[in-house]
Coordinates of N, CA and C and ligand atoms in Angstrom, one line a residue:
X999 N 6.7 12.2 11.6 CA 5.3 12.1 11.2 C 4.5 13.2 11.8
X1000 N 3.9 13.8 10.8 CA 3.1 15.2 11.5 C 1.8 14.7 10.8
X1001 N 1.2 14.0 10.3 CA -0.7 14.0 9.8 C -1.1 12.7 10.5
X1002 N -2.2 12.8 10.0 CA -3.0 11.5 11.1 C -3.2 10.1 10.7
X1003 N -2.7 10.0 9.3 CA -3.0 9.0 8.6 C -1.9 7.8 9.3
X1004 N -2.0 6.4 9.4 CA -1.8 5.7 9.2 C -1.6 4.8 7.6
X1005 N -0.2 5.0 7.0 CA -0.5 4.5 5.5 C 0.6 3.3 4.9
X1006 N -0.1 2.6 4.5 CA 1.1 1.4 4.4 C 1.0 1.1 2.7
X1007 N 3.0 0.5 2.3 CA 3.1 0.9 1.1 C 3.6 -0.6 1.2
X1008 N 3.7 -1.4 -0.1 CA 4.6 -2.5 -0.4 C 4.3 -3.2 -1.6
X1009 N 5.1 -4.1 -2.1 CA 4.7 -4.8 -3.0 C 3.1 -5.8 -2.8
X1010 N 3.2 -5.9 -4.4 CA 1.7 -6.6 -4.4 C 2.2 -8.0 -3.4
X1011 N 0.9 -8.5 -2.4 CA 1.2 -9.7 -1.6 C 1.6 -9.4 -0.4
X1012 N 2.2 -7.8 -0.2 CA 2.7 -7.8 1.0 C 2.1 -7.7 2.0
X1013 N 0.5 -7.5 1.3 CA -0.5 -8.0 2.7 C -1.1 -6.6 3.3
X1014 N -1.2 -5.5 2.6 CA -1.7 -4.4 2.4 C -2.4 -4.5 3.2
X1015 N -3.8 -4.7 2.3 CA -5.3 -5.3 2.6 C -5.4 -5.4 3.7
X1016 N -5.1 -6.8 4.0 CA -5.1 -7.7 4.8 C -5.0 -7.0 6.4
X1017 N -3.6 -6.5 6.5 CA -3.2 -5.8 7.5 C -3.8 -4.7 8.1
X1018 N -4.2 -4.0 6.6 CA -4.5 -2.3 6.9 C -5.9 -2.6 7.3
X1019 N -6.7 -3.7 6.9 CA -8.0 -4.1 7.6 C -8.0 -4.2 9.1
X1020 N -7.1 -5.1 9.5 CA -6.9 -5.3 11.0 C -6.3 -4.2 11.6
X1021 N -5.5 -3.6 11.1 CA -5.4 -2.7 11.8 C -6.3 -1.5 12.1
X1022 N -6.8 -1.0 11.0 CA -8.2 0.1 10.9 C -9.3 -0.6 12.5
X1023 N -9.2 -2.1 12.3 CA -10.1 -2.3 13.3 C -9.6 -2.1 14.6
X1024 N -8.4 -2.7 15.1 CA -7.1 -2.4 16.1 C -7.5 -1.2 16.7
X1025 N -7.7 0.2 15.5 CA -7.3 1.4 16.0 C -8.8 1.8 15.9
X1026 N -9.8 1.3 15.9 CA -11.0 1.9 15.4 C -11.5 3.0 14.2
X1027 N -10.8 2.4 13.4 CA -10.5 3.9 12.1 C -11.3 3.3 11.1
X1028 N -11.9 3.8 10.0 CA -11.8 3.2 8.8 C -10.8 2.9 8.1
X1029 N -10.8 2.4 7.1 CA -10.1 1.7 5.9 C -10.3 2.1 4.6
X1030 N -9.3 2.8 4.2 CA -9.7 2.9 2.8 C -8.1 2.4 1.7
X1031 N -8.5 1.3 0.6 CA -7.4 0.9 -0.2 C -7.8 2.2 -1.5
X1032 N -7.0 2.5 -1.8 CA -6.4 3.2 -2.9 C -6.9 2.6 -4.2
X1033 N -6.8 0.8 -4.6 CA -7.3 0.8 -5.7 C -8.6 0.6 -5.7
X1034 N -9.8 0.4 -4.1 CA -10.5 0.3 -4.0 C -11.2 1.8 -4.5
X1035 N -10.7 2.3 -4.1 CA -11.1 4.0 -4.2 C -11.5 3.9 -5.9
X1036 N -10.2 3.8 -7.0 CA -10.7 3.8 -7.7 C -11.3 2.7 -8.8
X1037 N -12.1 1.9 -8.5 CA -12.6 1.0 -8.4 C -14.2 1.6 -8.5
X1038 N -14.2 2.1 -7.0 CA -15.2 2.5 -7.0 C -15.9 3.8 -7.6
X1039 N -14.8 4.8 -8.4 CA -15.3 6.1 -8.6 C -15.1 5.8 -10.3
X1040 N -14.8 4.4 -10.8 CA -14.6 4.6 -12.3 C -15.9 3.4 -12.5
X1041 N -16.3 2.2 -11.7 CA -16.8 1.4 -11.6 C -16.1 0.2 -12.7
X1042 N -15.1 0.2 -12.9 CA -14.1 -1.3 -13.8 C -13.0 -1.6 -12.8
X1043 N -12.9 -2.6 -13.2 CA -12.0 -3.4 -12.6 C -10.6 -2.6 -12.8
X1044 N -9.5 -3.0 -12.2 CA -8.4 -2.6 -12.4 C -7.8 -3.5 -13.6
X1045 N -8.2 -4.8 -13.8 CA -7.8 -5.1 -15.3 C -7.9 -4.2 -16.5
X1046 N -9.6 -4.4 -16.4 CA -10.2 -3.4 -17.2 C -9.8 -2.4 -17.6
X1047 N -9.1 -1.5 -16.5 CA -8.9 -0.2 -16.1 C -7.5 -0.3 -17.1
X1048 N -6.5 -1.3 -16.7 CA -5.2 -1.5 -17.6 C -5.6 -1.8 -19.3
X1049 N -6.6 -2.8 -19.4 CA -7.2 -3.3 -20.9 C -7.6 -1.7 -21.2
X1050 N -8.1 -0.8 -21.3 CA -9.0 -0.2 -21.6 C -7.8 1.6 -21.7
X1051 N -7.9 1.9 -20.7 CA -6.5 2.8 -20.6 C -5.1 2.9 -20.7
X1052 N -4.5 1.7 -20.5 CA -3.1 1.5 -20.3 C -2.9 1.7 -18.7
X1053 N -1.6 1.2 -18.4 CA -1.0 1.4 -17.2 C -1.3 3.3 -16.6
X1054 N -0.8 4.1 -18.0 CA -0.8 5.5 -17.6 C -2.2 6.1 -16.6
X1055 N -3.3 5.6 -17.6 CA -4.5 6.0 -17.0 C -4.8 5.6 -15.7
X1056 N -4.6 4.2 -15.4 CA -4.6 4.1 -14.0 C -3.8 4.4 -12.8
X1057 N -2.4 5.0 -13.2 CA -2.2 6.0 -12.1 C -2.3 7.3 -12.4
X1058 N -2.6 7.6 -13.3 CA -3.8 9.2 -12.9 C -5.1 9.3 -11.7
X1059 N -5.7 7.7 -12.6 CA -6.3 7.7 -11.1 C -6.3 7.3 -10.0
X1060 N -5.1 6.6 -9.8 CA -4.3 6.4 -8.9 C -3.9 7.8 -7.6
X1061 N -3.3 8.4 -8.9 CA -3.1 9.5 -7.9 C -3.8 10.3 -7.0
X1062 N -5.2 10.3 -8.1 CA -6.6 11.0 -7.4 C -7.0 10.4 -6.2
X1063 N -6.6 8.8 -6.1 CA -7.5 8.5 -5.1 C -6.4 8.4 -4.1
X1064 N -5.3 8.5 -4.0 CA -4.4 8.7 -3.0 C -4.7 10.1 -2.5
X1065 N -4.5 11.3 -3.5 CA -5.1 12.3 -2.9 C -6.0 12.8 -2.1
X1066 N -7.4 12.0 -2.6 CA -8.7 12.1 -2.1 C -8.2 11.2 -0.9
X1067 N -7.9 10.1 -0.5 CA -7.6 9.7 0.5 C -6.7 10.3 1.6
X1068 N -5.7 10.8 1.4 CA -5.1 11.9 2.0 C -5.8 12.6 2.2
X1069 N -6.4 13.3 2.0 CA -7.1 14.7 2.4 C -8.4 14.7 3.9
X1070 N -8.8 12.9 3.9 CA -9.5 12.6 4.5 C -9.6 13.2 6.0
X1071 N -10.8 14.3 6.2 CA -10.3 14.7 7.9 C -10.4 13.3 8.9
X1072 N -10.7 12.8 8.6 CA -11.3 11.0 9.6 C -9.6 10.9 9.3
X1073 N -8.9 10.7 10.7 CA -7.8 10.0 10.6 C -8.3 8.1 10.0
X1074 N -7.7 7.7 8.8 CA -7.7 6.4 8.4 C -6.4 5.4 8.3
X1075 N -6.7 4.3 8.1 CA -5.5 3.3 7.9 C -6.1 3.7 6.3
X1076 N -5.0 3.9 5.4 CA -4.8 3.3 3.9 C -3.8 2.7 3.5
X1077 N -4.6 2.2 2.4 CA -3.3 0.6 1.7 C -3.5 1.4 0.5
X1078 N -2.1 1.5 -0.2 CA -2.1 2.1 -1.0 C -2.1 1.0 -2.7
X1079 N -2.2 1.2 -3.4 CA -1.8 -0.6 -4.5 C -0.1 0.4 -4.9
X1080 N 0.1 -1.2 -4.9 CA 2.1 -1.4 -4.9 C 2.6 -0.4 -5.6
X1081 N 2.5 0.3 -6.6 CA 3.1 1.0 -7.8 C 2.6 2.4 -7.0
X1082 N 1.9 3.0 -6.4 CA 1.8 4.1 -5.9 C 3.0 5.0 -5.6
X1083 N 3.6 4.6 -5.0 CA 4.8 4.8 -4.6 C 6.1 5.9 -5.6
X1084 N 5.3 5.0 -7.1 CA 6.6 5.3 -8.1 C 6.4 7.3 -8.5
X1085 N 5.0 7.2 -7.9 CA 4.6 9.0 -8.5 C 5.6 9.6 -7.2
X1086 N 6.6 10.7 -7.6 CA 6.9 11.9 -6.9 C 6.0 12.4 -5.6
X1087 N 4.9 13.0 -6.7 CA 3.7 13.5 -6.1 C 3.2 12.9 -4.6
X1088 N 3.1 11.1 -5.0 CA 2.1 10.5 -4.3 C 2.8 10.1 -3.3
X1089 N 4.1 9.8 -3.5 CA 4.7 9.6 -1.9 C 5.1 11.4 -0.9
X1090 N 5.2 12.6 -1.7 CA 5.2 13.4 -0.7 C 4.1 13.1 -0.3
X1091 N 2.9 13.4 -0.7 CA 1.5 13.4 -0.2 C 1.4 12.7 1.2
X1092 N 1.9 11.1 0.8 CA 1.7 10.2 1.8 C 2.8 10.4 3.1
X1093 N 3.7 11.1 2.7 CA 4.9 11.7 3.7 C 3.9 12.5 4.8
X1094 N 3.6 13.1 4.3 CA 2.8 14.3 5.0 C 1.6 13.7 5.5
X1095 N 0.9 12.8 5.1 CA -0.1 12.4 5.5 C -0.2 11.9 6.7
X1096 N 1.2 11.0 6.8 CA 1.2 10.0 8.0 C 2.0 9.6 8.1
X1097 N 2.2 8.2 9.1 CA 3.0 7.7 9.3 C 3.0 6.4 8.1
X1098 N 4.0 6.5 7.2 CA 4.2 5.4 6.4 C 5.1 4.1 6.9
X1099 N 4.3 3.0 6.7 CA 5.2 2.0 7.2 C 5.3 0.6 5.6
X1100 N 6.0 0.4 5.1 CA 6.4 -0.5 4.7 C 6.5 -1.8 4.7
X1101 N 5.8 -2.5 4.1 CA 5.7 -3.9 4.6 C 6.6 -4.9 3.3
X1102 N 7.5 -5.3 3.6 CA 8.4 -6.1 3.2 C 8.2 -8.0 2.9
X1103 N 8.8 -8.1 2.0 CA 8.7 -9.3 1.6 C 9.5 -9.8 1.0
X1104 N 10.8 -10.9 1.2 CA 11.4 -11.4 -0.4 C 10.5 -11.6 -1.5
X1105 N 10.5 -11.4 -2.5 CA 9.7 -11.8 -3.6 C 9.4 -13.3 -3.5
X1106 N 9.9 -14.3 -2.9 CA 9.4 -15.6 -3.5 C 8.2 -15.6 -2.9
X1107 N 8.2 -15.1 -0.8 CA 7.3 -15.1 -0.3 C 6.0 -14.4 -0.8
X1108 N 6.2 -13.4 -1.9 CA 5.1 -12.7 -2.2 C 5.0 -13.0 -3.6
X1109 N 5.8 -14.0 -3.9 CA 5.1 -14.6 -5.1 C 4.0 -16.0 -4.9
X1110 N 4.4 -16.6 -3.9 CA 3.8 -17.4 -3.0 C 2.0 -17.3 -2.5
X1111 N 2.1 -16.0 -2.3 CA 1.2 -15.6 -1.5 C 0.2 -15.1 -2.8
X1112 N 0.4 -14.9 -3.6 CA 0.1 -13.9 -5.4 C 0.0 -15.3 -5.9
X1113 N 0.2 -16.1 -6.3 CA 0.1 -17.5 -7.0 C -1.0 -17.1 -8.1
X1114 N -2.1 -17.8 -6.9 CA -3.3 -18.2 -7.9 C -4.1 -16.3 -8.2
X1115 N -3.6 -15.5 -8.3 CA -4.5 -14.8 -8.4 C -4.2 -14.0 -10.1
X1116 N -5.6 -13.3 -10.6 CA -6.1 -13.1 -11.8 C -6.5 -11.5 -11.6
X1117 N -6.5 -11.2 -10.7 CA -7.0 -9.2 -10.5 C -5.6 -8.8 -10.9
X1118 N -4.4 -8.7 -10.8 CA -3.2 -8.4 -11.1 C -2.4 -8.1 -12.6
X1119 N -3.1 -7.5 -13.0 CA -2.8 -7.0 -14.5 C -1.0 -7.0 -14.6
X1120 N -0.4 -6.8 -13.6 CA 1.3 -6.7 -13.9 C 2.0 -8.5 -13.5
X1121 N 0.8 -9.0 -13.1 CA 1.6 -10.2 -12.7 C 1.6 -11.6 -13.7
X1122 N 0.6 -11.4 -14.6 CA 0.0 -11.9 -15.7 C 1.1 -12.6 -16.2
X1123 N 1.2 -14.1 -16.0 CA 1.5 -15.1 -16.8 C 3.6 -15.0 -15.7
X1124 N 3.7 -14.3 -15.3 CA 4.8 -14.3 -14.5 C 5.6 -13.8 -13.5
X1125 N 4.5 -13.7 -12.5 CA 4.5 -13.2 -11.2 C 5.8 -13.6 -10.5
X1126 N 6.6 -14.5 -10.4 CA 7.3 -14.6 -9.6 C 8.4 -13.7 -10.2
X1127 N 8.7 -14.1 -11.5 CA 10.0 -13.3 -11.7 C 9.7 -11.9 -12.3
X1128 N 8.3 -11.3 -12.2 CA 8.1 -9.7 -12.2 C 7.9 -9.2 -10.8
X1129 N 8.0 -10.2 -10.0 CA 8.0 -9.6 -8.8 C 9.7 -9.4 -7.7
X1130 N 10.7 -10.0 -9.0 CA 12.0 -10.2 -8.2 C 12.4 -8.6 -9.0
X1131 N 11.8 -8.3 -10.3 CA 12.2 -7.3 -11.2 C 11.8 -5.8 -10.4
X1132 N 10.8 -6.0 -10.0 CA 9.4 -5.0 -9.2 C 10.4 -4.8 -7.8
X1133 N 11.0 -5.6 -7.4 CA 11.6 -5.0 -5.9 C 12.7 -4.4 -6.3
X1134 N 13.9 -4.8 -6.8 CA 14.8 -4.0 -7.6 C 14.4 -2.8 -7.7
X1135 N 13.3 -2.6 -8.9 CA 13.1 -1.1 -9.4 C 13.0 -0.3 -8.3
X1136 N 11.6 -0.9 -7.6 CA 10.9 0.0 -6.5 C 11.5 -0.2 -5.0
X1137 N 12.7 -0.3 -5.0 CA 12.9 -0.2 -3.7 C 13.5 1.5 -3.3
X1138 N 14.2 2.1 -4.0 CA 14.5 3.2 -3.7 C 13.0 4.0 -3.6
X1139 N 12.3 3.8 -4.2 CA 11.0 4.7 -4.0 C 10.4 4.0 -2.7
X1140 N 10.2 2.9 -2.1 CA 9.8 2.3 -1.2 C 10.7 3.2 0.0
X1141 N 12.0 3.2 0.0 CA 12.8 3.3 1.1 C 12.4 5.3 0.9
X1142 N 12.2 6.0 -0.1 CA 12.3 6.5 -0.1 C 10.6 7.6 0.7
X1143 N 9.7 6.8 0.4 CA 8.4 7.3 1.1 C 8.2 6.8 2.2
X1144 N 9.1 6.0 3.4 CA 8.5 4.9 4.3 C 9.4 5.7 5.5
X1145 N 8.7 5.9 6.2 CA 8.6 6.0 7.2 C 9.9 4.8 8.3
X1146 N 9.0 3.8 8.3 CA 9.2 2.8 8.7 C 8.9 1.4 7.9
X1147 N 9.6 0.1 8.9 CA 9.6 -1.3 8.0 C 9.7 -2.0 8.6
X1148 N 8.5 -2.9 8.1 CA 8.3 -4.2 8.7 C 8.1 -5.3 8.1
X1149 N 8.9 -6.1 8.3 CA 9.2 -7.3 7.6 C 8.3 -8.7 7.8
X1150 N 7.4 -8.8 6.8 CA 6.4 -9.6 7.0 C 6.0 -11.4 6.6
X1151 N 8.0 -11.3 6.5 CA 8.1 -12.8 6.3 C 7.8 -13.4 7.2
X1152 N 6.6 -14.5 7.1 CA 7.3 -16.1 8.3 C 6.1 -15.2 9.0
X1153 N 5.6 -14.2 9.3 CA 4.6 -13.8 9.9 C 3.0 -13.9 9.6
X1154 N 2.1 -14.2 10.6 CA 0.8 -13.9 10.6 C 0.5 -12.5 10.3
X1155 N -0.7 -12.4 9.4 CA -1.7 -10.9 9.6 C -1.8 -10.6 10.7
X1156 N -2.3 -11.1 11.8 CA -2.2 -10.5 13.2 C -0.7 -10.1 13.7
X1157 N 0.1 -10.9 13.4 CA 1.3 -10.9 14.1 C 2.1 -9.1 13.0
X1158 N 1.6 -9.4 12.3 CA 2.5 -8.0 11.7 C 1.2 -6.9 11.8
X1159 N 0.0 -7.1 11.8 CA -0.8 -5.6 12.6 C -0.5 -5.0 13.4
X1160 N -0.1 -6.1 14.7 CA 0.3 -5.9 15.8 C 2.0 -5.2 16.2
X1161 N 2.4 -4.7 14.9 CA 4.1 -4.8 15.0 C 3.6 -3.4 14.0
X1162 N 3.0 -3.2 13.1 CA 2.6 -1.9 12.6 C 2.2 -1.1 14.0
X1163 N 1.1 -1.7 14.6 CA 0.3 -0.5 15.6 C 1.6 -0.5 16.7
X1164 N 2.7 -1.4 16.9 CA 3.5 -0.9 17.9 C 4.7 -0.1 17.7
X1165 N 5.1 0.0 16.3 CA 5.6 1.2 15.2 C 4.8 2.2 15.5
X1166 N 3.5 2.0 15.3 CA 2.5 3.4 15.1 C 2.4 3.9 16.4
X1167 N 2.6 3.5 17.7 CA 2.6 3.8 18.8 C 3.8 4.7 19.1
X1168 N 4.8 3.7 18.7 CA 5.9 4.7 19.0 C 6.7 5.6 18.1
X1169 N 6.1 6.2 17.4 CA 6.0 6.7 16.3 C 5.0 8.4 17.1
X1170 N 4.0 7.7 17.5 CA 3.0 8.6 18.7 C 3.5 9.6 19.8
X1171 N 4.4 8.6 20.5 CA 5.0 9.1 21.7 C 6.2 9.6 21.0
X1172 N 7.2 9.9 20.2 CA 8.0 10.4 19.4 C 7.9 11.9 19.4
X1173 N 6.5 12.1 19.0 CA 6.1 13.0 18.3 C 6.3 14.5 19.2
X1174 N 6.8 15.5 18.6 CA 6.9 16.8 20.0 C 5.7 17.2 20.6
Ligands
S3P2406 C1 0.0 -2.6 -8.7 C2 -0.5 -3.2 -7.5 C3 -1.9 -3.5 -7.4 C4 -2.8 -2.6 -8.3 C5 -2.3 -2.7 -9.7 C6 -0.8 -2.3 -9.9 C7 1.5 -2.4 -8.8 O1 -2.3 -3.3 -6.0 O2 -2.7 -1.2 -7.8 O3 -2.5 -4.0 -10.1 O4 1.9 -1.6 -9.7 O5 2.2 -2.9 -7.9 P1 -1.9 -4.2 -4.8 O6 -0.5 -3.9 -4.4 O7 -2.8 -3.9 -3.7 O8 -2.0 -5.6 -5.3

């Protein structure tokens, strides 16, 4: 780990958000999520963003806002959205950026957790079993930009913040 970022990658559900919130606070940092980024710099939803563009378009912008997040002199926690990962590009980036940690899930657990939800343009009408398909594909790209991993089954948001910042700690003291 040589940049300052704190950046966490995983499937949808794996609690990105959630985590990279508490932890941003943990560490006193800001927070910035990746599809909030562009969210904010396109003003549509990420449905929208799939209705309207296709999947392609939104990791172009995808990438931009990983980039622009990367670049940030404010060391930050960022949560990247799940598919990030799949660009070349965007996991050197995030290599370099920081310490990447991985947050893990069996799919049922993180289909579980994804249920009721409607922002998810890839999970549409069959989340559980695009999400057993989605670990498959993306695990070599997962294993392949991560730093580190933490397995967030059976666990609290607090209880896996607290297991990132003691990763990220020693990850700290590591360092030459
Ligand atoms: C996606 C994950 C989503 C969002 C988009 C595509 C993916 O982010 O970027 O719906 O390809 O896994 P979250 O992982 O934050 O849900």
């Amino acid at each position: 780990m040589s940049g300052r970022h704190l950046v966490l990658v995983g499937l949808m559900g794996a609690g990105k958000t959630s985590v990279g919130q508490r932890c941003a606070r943990l560490l006193d940092r800001s927070f910035v999520d990746t599809d909030e980024l562009v969210v904010a710099t396109t003003g549509m939803t990420v449905n929208e963003l799939f209705a309207s563009g296709g999947e392609s378009r939104f990791r172009e912008l995808e990438r931009t806002a990983v980039a622009d997040a990367c670049a940030s002199p404010e060391p930050l926690v960022i949560a990247c959205g799940g598919g990030a990962v799949l660009d070349p590009e965007n996991r050197s980036r995030l290599r370099t950026a920081g310490l990447v940690v991985w947050l893990q899930a069996p799919p049922d657990v993180l289909g579980a957790r994804v249920s009721d939800d409607t922002r998810r343009p890839l999970l549409r009408n069959a989340g559980a079993a695009t999400l057993e398909r989605l670990a498959v594909l993306r695990a070599p790209a997962y294993e392949d930009a991560a730093d580190v991993t933490v397995d967030t089954a059976g666990r609290s948001i607090e209880d896996v913040a607290d297991l990132v910042i003691e990763r990220w700690s020693a990850a700290q003291r590591s360092e030459p």
